[in-house]
Coordinates of C-alpha atoms in Angstrom, one line a residue:
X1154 CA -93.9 -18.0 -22.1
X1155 CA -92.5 -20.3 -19.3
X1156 CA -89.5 -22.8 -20.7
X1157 CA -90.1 -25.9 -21.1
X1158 CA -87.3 -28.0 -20.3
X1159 CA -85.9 -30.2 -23.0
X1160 CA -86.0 -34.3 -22.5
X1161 CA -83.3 -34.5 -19.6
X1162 CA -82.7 -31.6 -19.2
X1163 CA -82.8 -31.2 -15.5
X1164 CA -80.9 -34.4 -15.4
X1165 CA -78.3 -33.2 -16.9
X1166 CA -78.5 -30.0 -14.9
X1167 CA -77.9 -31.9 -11.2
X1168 CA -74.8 -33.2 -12.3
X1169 CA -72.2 -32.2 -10.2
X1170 CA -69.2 -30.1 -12.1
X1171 CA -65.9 -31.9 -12.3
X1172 CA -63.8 -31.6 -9.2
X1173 CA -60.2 -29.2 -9.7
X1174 CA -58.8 -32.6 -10.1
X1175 CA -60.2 -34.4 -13.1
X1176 CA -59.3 -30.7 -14.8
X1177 CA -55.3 -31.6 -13.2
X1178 CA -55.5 -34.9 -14.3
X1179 CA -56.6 -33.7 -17.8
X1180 CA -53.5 -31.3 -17.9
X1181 CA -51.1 -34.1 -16.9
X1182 CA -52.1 -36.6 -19.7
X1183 CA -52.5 -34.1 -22.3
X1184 CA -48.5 -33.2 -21.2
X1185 CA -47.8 -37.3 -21.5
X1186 CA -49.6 -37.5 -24.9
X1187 CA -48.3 -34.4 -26.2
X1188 CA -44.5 -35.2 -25.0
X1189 CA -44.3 -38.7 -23.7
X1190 CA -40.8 -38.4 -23.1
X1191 CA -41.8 -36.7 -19.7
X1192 CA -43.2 -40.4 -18.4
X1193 CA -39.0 -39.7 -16.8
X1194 CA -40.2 -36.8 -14.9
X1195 CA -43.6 -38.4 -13.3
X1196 CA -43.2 -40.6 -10.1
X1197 CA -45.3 -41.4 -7.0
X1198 CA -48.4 -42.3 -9.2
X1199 CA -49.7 -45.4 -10.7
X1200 CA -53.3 -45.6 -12.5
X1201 CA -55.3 -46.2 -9.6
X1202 CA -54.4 -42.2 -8.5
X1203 CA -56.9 -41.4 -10.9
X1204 CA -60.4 -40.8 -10.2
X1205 CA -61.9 -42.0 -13.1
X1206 CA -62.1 -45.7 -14.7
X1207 CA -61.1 -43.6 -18.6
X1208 CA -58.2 -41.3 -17.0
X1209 CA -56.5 -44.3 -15.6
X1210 CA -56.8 -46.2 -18.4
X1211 CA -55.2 -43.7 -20.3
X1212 CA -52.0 -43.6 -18.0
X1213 CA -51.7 -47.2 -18.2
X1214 CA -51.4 -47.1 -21.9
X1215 CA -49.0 -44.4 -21.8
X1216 CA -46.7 -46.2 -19.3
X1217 CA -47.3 -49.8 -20.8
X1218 CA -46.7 -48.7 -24.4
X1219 CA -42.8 -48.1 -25.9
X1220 CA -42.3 -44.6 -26.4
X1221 CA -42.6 -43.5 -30.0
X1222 CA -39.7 -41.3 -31.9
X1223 CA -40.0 -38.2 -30.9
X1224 CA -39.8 -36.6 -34.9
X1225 CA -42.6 -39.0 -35.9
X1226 CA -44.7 -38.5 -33.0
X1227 CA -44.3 -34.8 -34.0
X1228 CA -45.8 -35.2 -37.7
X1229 CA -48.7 -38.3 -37.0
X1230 CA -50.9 -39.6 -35.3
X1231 CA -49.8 -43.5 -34.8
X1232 CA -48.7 -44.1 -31.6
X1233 CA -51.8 -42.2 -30.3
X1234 CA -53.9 -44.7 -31.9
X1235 CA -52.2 -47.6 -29.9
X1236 CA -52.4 -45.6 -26.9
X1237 CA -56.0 -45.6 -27.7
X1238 CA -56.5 -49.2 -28.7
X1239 CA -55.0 -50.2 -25.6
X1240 CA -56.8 -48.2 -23.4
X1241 CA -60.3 -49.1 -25.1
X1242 CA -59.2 -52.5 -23.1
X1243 CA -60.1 -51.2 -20.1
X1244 CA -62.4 -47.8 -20.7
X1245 CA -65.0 -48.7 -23.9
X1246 CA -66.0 -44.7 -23.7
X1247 CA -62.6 -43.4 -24.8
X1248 CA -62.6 -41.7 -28.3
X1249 CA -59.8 -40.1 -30.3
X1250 CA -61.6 -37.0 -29.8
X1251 CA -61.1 -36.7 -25.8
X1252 CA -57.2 -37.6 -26.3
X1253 CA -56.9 -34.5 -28.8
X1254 CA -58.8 -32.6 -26.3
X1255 CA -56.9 -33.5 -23.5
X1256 CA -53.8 -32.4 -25.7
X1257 CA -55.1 -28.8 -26.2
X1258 CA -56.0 -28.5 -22.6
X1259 CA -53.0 -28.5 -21.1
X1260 CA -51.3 -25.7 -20.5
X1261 CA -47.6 -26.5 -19.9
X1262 CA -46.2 -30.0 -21.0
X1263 CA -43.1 -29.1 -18.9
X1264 CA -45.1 -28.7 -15.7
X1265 CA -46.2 -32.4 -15.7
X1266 CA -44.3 -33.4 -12.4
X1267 CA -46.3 -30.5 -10.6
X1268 CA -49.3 -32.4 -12.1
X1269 CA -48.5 -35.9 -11.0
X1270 CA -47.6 -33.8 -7.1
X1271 CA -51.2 -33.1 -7.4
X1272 CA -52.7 -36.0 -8.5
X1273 CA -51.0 -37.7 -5.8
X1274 CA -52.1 -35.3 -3.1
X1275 CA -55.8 -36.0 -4.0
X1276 CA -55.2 -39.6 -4.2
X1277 CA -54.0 -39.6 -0.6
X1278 CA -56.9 -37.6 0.6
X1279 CA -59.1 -40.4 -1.3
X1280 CA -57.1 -43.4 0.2
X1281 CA -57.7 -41.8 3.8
X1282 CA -61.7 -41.3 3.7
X1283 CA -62.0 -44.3 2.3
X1284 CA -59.6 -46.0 5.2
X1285 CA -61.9 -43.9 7.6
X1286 CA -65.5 -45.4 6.2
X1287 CA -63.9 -49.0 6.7
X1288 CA -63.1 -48.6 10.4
X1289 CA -66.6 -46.5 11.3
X1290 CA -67.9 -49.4 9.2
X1291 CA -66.7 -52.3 11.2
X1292 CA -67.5 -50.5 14.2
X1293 CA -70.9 -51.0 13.7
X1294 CA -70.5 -54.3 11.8
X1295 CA -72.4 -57.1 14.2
X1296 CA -71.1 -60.1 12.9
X1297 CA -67.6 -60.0 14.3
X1298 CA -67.4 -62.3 17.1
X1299 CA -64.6 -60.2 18.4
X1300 CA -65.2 -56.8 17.8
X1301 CA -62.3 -54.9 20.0
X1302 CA -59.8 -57.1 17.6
X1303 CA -61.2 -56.7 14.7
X1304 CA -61.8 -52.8 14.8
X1305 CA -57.9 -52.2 16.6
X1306 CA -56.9 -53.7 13.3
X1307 CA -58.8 -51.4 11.0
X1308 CA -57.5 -49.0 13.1
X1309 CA -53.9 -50.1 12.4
X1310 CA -54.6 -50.3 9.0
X1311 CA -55.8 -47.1 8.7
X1312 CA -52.6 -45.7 10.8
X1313 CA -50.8 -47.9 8.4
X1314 CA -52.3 -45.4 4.8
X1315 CA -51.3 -42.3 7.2
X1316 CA -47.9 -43.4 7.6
X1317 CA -47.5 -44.2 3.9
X1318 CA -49.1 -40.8 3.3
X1319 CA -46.3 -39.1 5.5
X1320 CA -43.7 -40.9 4.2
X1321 CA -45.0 -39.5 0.5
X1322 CA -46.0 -35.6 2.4
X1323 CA -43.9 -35.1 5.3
X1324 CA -46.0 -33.1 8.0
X1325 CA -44.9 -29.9 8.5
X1326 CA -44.8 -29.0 12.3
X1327 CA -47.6 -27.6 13.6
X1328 CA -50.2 -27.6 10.9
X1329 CA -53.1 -29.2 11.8
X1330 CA -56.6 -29.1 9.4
X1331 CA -58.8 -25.9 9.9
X1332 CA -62.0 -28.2 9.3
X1333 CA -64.3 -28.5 11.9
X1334 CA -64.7 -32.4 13.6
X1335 CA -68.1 -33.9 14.4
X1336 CA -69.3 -34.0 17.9
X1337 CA -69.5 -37.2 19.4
X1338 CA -72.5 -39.5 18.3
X1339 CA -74.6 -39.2 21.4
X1340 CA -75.3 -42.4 23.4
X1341 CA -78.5 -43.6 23.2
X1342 CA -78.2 -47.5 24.5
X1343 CA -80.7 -48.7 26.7
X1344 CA -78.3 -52.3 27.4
X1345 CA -75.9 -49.7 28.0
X1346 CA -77.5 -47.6 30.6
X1347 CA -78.4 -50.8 32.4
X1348 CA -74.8 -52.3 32.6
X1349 CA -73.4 -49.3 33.4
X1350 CA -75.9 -49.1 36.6
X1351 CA -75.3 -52.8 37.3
X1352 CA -71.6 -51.9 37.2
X1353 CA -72.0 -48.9 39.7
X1354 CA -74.4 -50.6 41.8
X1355 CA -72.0 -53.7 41.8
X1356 CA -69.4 -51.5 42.7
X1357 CA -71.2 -50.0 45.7
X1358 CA -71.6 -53.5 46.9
X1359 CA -68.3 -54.6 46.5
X1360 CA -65.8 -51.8 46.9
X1361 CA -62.9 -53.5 47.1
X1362 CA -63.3 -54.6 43.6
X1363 CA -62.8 -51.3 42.7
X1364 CA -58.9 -51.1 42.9
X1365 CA -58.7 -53.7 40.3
X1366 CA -60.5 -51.9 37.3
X1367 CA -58.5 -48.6 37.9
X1368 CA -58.4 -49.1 34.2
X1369 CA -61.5 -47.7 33.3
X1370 CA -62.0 -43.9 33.7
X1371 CA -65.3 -42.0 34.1
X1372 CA -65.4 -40.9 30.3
X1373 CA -66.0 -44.3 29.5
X1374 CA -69.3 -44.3 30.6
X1375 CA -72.4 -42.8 28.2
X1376 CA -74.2 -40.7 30.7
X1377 CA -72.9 -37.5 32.8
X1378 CA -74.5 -39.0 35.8
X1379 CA -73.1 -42.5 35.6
X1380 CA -69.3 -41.2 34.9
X1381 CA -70.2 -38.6 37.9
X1382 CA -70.8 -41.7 40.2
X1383 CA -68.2 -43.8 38.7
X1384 CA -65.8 -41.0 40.2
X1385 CA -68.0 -40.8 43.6
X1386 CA -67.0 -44.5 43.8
X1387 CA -63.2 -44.4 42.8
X1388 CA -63.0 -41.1 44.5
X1389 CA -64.6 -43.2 48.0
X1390 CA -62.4 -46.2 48.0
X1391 CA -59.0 -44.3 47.1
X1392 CA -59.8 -42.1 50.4
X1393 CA -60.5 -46.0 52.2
X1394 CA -64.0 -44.2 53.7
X1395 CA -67.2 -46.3 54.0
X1396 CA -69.1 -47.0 50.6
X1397 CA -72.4 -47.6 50.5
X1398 CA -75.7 -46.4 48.3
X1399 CA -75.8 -43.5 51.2
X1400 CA -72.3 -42.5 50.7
X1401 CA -72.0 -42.3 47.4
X1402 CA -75.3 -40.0 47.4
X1403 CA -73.8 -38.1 49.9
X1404 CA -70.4 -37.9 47.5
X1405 CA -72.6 -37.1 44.6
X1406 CA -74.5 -34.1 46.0
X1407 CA -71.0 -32.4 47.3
X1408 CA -70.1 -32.8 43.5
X1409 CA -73.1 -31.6 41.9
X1410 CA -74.2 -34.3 40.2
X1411 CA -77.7 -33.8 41.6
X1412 CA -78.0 -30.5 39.9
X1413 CA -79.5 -31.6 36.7
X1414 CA -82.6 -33.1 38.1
X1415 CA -81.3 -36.5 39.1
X1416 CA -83.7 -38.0 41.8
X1417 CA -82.1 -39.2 45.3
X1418 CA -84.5 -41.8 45.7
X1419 CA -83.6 -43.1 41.9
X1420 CA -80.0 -43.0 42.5
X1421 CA -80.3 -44.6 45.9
X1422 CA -82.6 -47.6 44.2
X1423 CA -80.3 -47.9 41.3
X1424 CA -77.2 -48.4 43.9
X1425 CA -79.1 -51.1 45.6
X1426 CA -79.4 -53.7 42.8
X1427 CA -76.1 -55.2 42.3
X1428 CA -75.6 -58.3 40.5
X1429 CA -72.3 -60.0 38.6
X1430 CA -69.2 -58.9 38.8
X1431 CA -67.3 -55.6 38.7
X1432 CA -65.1 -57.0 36.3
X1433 CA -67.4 -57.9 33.8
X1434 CA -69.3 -54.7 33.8
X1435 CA -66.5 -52.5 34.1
X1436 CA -64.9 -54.5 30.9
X1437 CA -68.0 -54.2 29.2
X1438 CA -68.2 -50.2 29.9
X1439 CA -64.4 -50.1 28.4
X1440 CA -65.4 -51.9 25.2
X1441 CA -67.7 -49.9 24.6
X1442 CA -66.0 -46.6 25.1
X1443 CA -63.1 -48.3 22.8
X1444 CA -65.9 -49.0 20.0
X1445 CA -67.3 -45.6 20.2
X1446 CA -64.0 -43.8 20.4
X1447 CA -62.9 -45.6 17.2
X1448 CA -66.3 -44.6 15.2
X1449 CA -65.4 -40.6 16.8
X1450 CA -61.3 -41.0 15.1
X1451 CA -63.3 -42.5 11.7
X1452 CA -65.5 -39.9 11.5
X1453 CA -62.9 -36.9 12.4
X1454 CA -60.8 -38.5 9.9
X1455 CA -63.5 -38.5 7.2
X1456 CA -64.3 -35.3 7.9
X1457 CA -60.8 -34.0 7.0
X1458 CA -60.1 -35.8 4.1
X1459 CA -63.9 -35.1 3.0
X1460 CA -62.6 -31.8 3.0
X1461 CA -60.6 -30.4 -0.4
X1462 CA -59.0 -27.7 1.3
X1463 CA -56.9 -29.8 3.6
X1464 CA -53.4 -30.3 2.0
X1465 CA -51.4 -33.8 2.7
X1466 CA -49.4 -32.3 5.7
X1467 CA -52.6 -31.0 7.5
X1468 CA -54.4 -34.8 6.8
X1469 CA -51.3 -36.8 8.8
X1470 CA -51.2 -34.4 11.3
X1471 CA -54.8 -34.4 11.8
X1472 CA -55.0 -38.0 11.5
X1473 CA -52.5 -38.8 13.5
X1474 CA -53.6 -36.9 16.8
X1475 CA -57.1 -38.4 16.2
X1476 CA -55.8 -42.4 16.3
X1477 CA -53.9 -41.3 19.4
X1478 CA -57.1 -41.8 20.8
X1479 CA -57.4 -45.0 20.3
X1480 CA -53.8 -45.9 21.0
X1481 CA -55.2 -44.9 24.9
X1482 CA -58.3 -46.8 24.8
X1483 CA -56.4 -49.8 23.5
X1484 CA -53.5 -49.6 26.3
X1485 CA -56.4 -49.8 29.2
X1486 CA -58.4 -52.7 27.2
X1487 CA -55.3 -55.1 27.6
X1488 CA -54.6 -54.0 31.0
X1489 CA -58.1 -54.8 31.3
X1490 CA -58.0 -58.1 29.4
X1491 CA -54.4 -59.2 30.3
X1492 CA -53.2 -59.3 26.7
X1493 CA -50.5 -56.7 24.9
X1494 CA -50.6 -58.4 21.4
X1495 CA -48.5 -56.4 18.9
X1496 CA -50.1 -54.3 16.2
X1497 CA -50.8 -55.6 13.0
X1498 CA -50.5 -53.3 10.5
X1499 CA -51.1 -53.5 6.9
X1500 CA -47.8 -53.1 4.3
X1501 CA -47.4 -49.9 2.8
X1502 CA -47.4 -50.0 -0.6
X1503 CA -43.8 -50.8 -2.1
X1504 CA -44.1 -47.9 -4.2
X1505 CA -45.2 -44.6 -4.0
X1506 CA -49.2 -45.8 -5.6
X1507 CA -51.4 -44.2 -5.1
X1508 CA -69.7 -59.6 21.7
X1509 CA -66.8 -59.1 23.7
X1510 CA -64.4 -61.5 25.5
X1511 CA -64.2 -61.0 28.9
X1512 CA -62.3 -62.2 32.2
X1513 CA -65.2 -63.2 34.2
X1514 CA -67.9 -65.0 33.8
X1515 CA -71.3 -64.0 32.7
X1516 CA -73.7 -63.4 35.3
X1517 CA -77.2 -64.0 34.5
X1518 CA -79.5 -60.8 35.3
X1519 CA -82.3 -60.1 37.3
X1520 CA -85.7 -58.2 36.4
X1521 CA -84.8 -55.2 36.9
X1522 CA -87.5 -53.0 39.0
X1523 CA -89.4 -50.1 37.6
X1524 CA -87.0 -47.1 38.2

């Protein structure tokens, strides 16, 4: 006969095994209840290293609570009970059961410091993805009126948790994480494809604008093609030869950038319909690039600490080469915008715990033609 599942049964099935670390944390509160004396030996943890509401509650209790004798603690059950009572303050599922239980799972009382070394090492790799989600968050968070400041400092917060983490793990030289990063999110921005072309055919109009945004770089552009021309254009007026829509196509072709299917006739229309300013567009281009190259350092970050195999050392290192990014883009954006403000970064903890602004005025923008 085919089983029939009992009520919940299949509920109870998709939950998820407990990670390696409840199972450490487990072993190093079963040492504390068994011998609280080793609270000494345990540093560079406070209850919010623990991943659940009950586990942290429990360590509280145990740090808050005055040791108890260690011949009485040896023959009852009393200062158990308060460590109980006082946790129930804070986690109503606790039972006297799961403390006895978390007495007989642990293996070696002695080996509590190695326990608290882990517990800390998975609290850091928590503390970084979730550092990581905030600044991909605010990236795409509209309501900031000033979304380059706003996103530099979740950036220098989140450069702020991977310097507290290195100060806690020292990276080893080196070692970088083995996990694979995310491509790219592709572009797909229609206001952006149209700027960018207004910037390009601005450009072609006015090449002696050109010198004065040597701050933006062809990568900053979202298609192949555009960045291709954008370097046509720089590449032009560097050389001081003539610029024009038939120049640059000329340029483009000797490059390559033809190759892919690009039309003459479309890139020669789209080089023909300036409008604005160079500035503007160009600092509109760089903004852009600076916004999507801090979402890229969020996500490689949360891709290394989402990954459990990645030990401390390899998160800073990894970490830190990814924000290195962003420490370029945010160099050109206040060459770009004239300011160098310092970085504000967030304190570490004391103890060991667990639209844009631009320079020229906004131009208003013609219909464009059917391209």
């Amino acid at each position: 006969m085919p089983h029939t599942p009992e009520p919940d049964e299949d509920d109870l099935d998709a939950i998820a095994p407990p990670q390696p670390v409840f199972h450490v944390e487990q072993a190093l509160l079963g040492a504390l209840l068994l011998d609280p004396h080793r609270i000494d030996d345990v540093n560079g943890i406070t209850a919010d290293s623990f991943s659940t509401a009950a586990h942290a509650a429990l360590y509280a209790a145990i740090r808050t609570l005055p040791r108890p004798d260690p011949a009485e603690h040896a023959k009852n059950t009393t200062w158990l009970d308060h460590v109980l009572a006082t946790a129930l303050e804070e986690a109503r599922g606790l039972t006297a059961t799961y403390l006895h239980a978390l007495v007989q799972v642990c293996p070696w009382p002695r080996h509590a410091p190695a326990y608290a070394r882990m517990v800390e090492a998975e609290h850091a790799r928590r503390r970084l993805r979730t550092a990581a989600e905030r600044l991909i968050h605010t990236v795409h968070d509209v309501s900031h009126p000033h979304p380059v400041q706003t996103v530099l400092a979740e950036a220098d917060a989140l450069a702020a948790v991977v310097d507290d983490i290195a100060n806690r793990f020292p990276p080893r030289s080196g070692v970088l994480p083995r996990t694979p990063t995310p491509p790219p999110t592709a572009a797909d921005d229609t206001e952006a494809v149209e700027e960018e072309q207004l910037l390009l055919a601005t450009a072609t109009a006015r090449p002696d604008d050109i010198d004065a945004v040597r701050w933006l770089i062809p990568d900053d552009l979202t298609l192949p093609l555009h960045a291709g021309l954008w370097q046509c254009l720089t590449t032009l007026a560097r050389r001081g030869e003539p610029v024009d829509p038939v120049t640059v196509l000329w340029e483009a072709q000797q490059r390559g950038l033809l190759d892919d299917g690009a039309e003459p006739g479309e890139v020669l229309r789209m080089l023909a319909e300036p409008a604005g300013s160079v500035g503007h567009w160009a600092e509109r281009a760089l903004q852009r690039s600076l916004l999507a190259t801090a979402e890229h350092t969020g996500r490689r970050i949360e891709t290394y600490a989402g990954d459990p195999a990645n030990t401390p050392f390899q998160l800073v290192a990894g970490a830190r080469r990814a924000l290195a990014d962003i420490a370029a883009a945010r160099t050109r954006w206040q060459h770009a915008t004239g300011t160098t403000p310092p970085q504000q970064r967030r304190a570490a903890p004391a103890t060991r715990a667990g639209p844009p602004t631009t320079t020229a005025a906004h131009a208003a923008r013609p219909t464009r033609a059917t391209r």
